[in-house]
Short mmCIF file of C-alpha atoms and ligand atoms in Angstrom, two decimals:
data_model
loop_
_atom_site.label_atom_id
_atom_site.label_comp_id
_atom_site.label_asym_id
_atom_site.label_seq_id
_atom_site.Cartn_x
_atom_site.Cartn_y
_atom_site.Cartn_z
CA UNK C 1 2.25 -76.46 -5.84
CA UNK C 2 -1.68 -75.93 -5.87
CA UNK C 3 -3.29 -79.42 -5.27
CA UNK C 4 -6.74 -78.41 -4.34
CA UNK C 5 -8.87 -75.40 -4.91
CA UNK C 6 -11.72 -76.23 -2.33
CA UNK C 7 -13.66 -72.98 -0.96
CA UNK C 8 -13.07 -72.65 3.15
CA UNK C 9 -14.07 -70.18 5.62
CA UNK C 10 -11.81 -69.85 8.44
CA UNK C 11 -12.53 -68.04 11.70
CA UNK C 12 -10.12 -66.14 14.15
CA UNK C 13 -7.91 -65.86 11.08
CA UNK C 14 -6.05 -62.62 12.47
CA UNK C 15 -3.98 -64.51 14.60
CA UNK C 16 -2.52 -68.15 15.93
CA UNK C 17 -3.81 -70.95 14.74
CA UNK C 18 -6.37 -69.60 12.56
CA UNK C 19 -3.88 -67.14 10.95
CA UNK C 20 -1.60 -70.39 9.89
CA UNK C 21 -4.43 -72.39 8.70
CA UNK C 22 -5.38 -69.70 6.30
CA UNK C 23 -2.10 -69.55 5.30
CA UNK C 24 -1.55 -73.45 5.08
CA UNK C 25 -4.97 -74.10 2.83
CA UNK C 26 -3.76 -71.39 0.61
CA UNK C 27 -0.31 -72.76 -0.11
CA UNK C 28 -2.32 -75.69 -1.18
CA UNK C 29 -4.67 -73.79 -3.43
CA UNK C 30 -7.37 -73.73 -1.18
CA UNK C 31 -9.40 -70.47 -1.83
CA UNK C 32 -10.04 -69.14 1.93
CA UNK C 33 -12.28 -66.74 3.23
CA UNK C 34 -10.30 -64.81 6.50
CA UNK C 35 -12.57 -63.97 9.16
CA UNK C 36 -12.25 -62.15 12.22
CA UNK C 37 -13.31 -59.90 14.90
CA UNK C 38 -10.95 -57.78 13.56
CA UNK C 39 -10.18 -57.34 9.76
CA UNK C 40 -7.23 -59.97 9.36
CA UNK C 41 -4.21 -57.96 7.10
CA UNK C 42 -3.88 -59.13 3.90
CA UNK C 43 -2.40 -62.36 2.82
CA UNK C 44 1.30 -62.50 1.62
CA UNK C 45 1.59 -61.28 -2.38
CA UNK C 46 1.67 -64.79 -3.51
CA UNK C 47 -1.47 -65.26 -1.94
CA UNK C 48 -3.38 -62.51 -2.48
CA UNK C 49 -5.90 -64.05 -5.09
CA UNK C 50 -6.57 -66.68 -2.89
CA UNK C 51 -7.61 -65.31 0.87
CA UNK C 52 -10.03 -63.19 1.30
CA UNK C 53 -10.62 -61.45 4.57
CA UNK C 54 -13.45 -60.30 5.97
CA UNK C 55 -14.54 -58.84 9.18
CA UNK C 56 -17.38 -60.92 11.36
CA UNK C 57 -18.28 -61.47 15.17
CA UNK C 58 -19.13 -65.20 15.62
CA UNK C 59 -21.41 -64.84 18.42
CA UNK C 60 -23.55 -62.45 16.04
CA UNK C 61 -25.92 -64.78 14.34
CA UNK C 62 -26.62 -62.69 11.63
CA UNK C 63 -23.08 -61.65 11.12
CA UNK C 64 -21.89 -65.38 10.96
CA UNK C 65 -25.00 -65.90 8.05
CA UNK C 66 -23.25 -62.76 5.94
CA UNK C 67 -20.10 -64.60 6.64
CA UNK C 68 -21.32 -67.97 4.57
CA UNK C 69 -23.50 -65.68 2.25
CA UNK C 70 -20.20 -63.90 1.44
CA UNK C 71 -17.90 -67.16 0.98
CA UNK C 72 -20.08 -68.64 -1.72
CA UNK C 73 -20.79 -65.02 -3.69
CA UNK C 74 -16.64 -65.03 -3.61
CA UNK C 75 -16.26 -68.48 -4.50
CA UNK C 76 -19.43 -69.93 -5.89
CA UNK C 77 -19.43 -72.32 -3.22
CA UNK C 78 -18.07 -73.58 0.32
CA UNK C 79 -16.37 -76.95 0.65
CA UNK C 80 -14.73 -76.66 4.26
CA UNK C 81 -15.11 -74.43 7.27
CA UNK C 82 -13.15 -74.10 10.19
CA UNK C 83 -14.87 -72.40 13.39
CA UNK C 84 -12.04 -71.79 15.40
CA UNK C 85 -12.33 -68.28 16.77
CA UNK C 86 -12.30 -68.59 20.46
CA UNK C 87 -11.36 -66.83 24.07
CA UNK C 88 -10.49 -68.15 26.90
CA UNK C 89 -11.97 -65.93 29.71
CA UNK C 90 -11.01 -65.40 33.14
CA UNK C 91 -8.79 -67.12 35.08
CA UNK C 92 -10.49 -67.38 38.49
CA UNK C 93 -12.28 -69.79 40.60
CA UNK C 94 -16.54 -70.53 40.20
CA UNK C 95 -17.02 -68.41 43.29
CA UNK C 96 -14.94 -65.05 42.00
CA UNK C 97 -15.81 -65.92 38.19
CA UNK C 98 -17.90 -62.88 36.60
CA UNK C 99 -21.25 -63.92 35.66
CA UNK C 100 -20.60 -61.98 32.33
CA UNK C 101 -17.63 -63.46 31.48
CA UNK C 102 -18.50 -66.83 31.57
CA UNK C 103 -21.25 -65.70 28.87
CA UNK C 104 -19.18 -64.42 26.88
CA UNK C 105 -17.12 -67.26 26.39
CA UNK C 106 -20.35 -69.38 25.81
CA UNK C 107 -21.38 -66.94 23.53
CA UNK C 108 -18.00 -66.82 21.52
CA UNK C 109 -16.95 -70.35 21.60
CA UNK C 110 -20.11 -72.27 21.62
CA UNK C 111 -22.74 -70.13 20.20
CA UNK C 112 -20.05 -69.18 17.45
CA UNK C 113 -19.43 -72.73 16.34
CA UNK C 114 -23.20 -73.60 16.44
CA UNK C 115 -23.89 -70.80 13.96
CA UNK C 116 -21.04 -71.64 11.70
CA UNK C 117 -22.54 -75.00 11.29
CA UNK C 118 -26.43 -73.99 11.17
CA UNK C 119 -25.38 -71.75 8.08
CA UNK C 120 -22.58 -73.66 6.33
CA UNK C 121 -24.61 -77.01 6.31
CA UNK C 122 -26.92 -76.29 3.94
CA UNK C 123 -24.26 -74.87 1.46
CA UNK C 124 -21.98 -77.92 1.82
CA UNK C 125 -25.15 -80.22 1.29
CA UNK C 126 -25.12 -78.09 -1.56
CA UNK C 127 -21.65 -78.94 -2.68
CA UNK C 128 -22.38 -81.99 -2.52
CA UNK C 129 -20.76 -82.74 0.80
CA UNK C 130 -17.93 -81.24 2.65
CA UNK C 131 -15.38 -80.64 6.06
CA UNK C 132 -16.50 -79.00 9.18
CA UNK C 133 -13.59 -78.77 11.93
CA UNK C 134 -14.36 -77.52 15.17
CA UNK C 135 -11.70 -76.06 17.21
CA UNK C 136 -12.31 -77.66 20.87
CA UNK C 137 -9.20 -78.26 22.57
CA UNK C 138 -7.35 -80.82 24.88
CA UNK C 139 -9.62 -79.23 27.67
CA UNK C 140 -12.48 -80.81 25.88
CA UNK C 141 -11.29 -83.45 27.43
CA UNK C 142 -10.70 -83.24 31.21
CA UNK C 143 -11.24 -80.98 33.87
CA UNK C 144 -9.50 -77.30 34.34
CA UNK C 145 -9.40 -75.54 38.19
CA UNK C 146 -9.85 -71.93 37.44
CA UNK C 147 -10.87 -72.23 33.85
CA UNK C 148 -14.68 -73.12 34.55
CA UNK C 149 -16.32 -71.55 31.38
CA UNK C 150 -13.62 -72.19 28.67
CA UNK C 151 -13.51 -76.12 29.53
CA UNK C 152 -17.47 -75.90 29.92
CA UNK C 153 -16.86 -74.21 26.58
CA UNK C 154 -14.90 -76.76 24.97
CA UNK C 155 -16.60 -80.06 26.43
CA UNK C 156 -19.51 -77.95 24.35
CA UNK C 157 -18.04 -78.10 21.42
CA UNK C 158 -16.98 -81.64 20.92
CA UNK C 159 -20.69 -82.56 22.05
CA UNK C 160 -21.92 -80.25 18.96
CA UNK C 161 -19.05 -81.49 17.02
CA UNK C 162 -20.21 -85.03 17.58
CA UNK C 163 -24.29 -84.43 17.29
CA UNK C 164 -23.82 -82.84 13.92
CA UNK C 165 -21.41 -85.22 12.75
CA UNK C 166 -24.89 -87.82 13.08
CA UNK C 167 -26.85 -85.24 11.34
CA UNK C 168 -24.45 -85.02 8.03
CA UNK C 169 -22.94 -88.25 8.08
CA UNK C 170 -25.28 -89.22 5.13
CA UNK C 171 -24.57 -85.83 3.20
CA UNK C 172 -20.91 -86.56 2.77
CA UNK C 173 -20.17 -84.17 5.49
CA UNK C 174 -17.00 -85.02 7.88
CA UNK C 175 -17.22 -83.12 10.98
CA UNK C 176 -14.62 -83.36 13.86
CA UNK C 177 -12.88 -81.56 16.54
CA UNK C 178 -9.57 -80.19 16.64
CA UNK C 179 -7.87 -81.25 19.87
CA UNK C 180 -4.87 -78.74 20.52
CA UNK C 181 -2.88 -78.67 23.75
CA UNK C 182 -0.69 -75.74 24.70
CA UNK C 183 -0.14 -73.81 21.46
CA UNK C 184 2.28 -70.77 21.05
CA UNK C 185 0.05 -68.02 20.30
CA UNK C 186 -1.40 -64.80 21.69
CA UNK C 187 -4.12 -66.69 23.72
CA UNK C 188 -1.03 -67.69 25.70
CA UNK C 189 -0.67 -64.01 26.64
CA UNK C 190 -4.31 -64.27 28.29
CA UNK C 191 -2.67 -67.00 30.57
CA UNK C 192 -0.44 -64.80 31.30
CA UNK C 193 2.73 -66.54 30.67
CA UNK C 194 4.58 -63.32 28.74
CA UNK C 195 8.31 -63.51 28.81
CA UNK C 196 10.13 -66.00 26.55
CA UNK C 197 11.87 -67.77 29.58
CA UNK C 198 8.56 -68.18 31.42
CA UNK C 199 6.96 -69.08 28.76
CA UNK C 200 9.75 -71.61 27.91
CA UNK C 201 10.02 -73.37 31.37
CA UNK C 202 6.17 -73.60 31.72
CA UNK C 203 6.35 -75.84 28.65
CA UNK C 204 9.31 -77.34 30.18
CA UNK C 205 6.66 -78.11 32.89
CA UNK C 206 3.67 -78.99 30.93
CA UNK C 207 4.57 -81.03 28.21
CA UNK C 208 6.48 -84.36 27.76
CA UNK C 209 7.92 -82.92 25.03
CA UNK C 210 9.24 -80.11 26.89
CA UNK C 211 8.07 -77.15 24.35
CA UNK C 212 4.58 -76.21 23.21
CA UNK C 213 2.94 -76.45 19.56
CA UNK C 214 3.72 -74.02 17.00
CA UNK C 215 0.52 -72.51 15.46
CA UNK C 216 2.45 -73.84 11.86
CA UNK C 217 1.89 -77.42 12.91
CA UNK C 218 -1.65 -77.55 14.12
CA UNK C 219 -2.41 -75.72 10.95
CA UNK C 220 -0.71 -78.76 9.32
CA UNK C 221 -3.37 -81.16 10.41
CA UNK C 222 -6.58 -78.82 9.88
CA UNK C 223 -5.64 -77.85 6.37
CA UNK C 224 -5.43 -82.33 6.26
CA UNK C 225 -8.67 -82.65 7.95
CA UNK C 226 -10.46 -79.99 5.65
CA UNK C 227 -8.69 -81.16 2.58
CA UNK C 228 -7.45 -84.58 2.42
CA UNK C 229 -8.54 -86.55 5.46
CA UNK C 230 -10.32 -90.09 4.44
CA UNK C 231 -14.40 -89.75 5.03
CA UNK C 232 -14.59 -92.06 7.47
CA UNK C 233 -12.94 -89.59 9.72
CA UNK C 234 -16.15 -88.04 11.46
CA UNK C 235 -17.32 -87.49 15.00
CA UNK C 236 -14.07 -87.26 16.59
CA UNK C 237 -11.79 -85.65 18.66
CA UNK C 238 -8.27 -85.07 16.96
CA UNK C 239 -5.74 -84.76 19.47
CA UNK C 240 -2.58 -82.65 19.57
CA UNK C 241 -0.71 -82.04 21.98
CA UNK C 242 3.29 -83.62 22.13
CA UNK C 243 1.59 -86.69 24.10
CA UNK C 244 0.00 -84.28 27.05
CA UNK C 245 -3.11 -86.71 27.13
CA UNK C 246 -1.28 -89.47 27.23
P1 NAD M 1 -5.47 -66.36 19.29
O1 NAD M 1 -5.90 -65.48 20.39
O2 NAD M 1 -4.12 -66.17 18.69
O3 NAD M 1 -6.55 -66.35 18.10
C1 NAD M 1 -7.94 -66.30 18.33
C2 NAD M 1 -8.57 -65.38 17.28
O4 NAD M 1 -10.00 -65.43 17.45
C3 NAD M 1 -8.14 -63.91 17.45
O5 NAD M 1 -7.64 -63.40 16.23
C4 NAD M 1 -9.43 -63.20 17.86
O6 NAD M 1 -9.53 -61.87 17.38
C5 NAD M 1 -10.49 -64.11 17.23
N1 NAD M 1 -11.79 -63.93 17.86
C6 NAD M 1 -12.06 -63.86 19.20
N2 NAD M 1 -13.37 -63.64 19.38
C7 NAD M 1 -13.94 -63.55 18.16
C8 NAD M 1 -15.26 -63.32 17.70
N3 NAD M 1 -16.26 -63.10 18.56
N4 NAD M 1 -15.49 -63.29 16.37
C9 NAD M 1 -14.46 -63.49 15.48
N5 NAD M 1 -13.19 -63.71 15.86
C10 NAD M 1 -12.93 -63.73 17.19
O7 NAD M 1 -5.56 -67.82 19.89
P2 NAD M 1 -5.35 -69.29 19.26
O8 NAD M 1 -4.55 -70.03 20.25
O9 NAD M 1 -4.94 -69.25 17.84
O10 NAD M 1 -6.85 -69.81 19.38
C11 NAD M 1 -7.58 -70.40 18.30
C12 NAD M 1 -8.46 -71.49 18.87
O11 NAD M 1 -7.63 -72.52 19.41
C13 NAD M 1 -9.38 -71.05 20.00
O12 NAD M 1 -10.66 -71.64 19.83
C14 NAD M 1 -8.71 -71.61 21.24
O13 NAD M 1 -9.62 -71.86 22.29
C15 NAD M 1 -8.13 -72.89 20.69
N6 NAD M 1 -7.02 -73.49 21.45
C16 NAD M 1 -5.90 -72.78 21.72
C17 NAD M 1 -4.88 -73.38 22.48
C18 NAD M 1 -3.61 -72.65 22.84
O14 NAD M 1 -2.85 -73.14 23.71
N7 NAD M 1 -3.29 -71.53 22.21
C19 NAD M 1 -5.03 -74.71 22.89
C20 NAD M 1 -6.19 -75.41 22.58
C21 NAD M 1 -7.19 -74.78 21.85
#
């Protein structure tokens, strides 16, 4: 049953976790603007009058200000926005990592969040106030051997996550960061962990709950964050990750 009808954009919404948040805030009547690299496919039938999707590169300033300019023309405003399109680069050590790479990710995961925010701030303020979530990740949060520029990437984000959480905190604007560990989806495939059995026994490994997160349930608490969370929930990391961290 529909309990909101709040206006969010939602990046990397082709796929994983950005693919079940869009399909998470709609169930709850959330109207949700789909955004990805590539155009994400169209939302189940029941859906359909409530996702929109759209086709944007994050790192493309002037793509990510269409993006906002096209989320309030659809809606008539923006209440929420999720910047969680992201890479994760090469795996390699500092010494073999390509110089290019490691911009890229910047470019993607830091510069893309920074531009969601410069152009969706002013619209929320608009609103009248708003929810920001930031997808950073447990790697936010401690060091990674071979995965130089995505945790540089990630300790980025909760550091803009945190600074414009100051900024707004006056405007009714809640702005955190979205802690995932290990999460089933294709970005697991960059790790290179493909078959099912690998993929199970390196959770088996990694995780004191022996299995990884399903996309489903870190959709679960973004749609909360953007939609229900208390206001006083601002500036901070959101951890999940079956106890990883703890
Ligand atoms: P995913 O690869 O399934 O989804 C990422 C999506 O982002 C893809 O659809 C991709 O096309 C899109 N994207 C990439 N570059 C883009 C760009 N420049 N512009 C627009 N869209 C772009 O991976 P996922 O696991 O769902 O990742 C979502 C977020 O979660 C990422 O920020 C990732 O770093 C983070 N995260 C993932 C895990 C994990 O274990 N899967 C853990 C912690 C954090």
């Amino acid at each position: 049953m529909a309990t909101d009808t709040k206006a969010i954009v939602v990046t990397g919404a082709a796929s994983g976790i950005g693919a079940a948040t869009v399909e998470e805030l709609a169930r709850k009547g959330a109207r949700v603007l789909a955004v990805d690299l590539r155009l994400p496919p169209d939302p189940p039938p029941e859906l359909a009058d409530r996702v929109v999707p759209y086709q944007a590169d994050v790192s493309d300033p002037q793509a990510v200000e269409g993006m906002v300019a096209a989320a309030v023309e659809q809606f008539g405003t923006l209440d929420g926005i999720f910047n969680n399109a992201g890479i994760l680069g090469a795996i390699a050590a500092i010494p073999e990592y390509p110089e290019a790479v490691f911009d890229e990710v910047l470019r993607v995961n830091v510069c893309g969040v920074f531009y969601g925010m410069k152009f969706a701030i002013p619209e929320l303020r608009r609103a009248g106030g708003g929810a920001i979530v930031n997808t950073a990740s447990i790697a936010a949060l401690g060091g990674g051997a071979e995965a130089s520029a995505y945790v540089a990437s990630k300790h980025a984000v909760l550091g803009l996550t945190r600074s414009a959480a100051l900024e707004v905190a006056k405007d009714g604007i809640a702005v955190n960061a979205l802690c995932p560990g290990e999460t089933d989806t294709r970005m697991q495939e960059d790790v290179g962990v493909l078959t099912p059995e690998a993929r199970a026994e390196a959770a088996e490994r990694s995780s004191p709950m022996g299995r990884w997160a399903e996309a489903e349930e870190v959709a679960r608490l973004t749609a909360w964050l953007l939609l229900e969370a208390p206001a006083f929930v601002t500036g901070t990391p959101l951890i999940i990750d079956g106890g990883t961290t703890a």
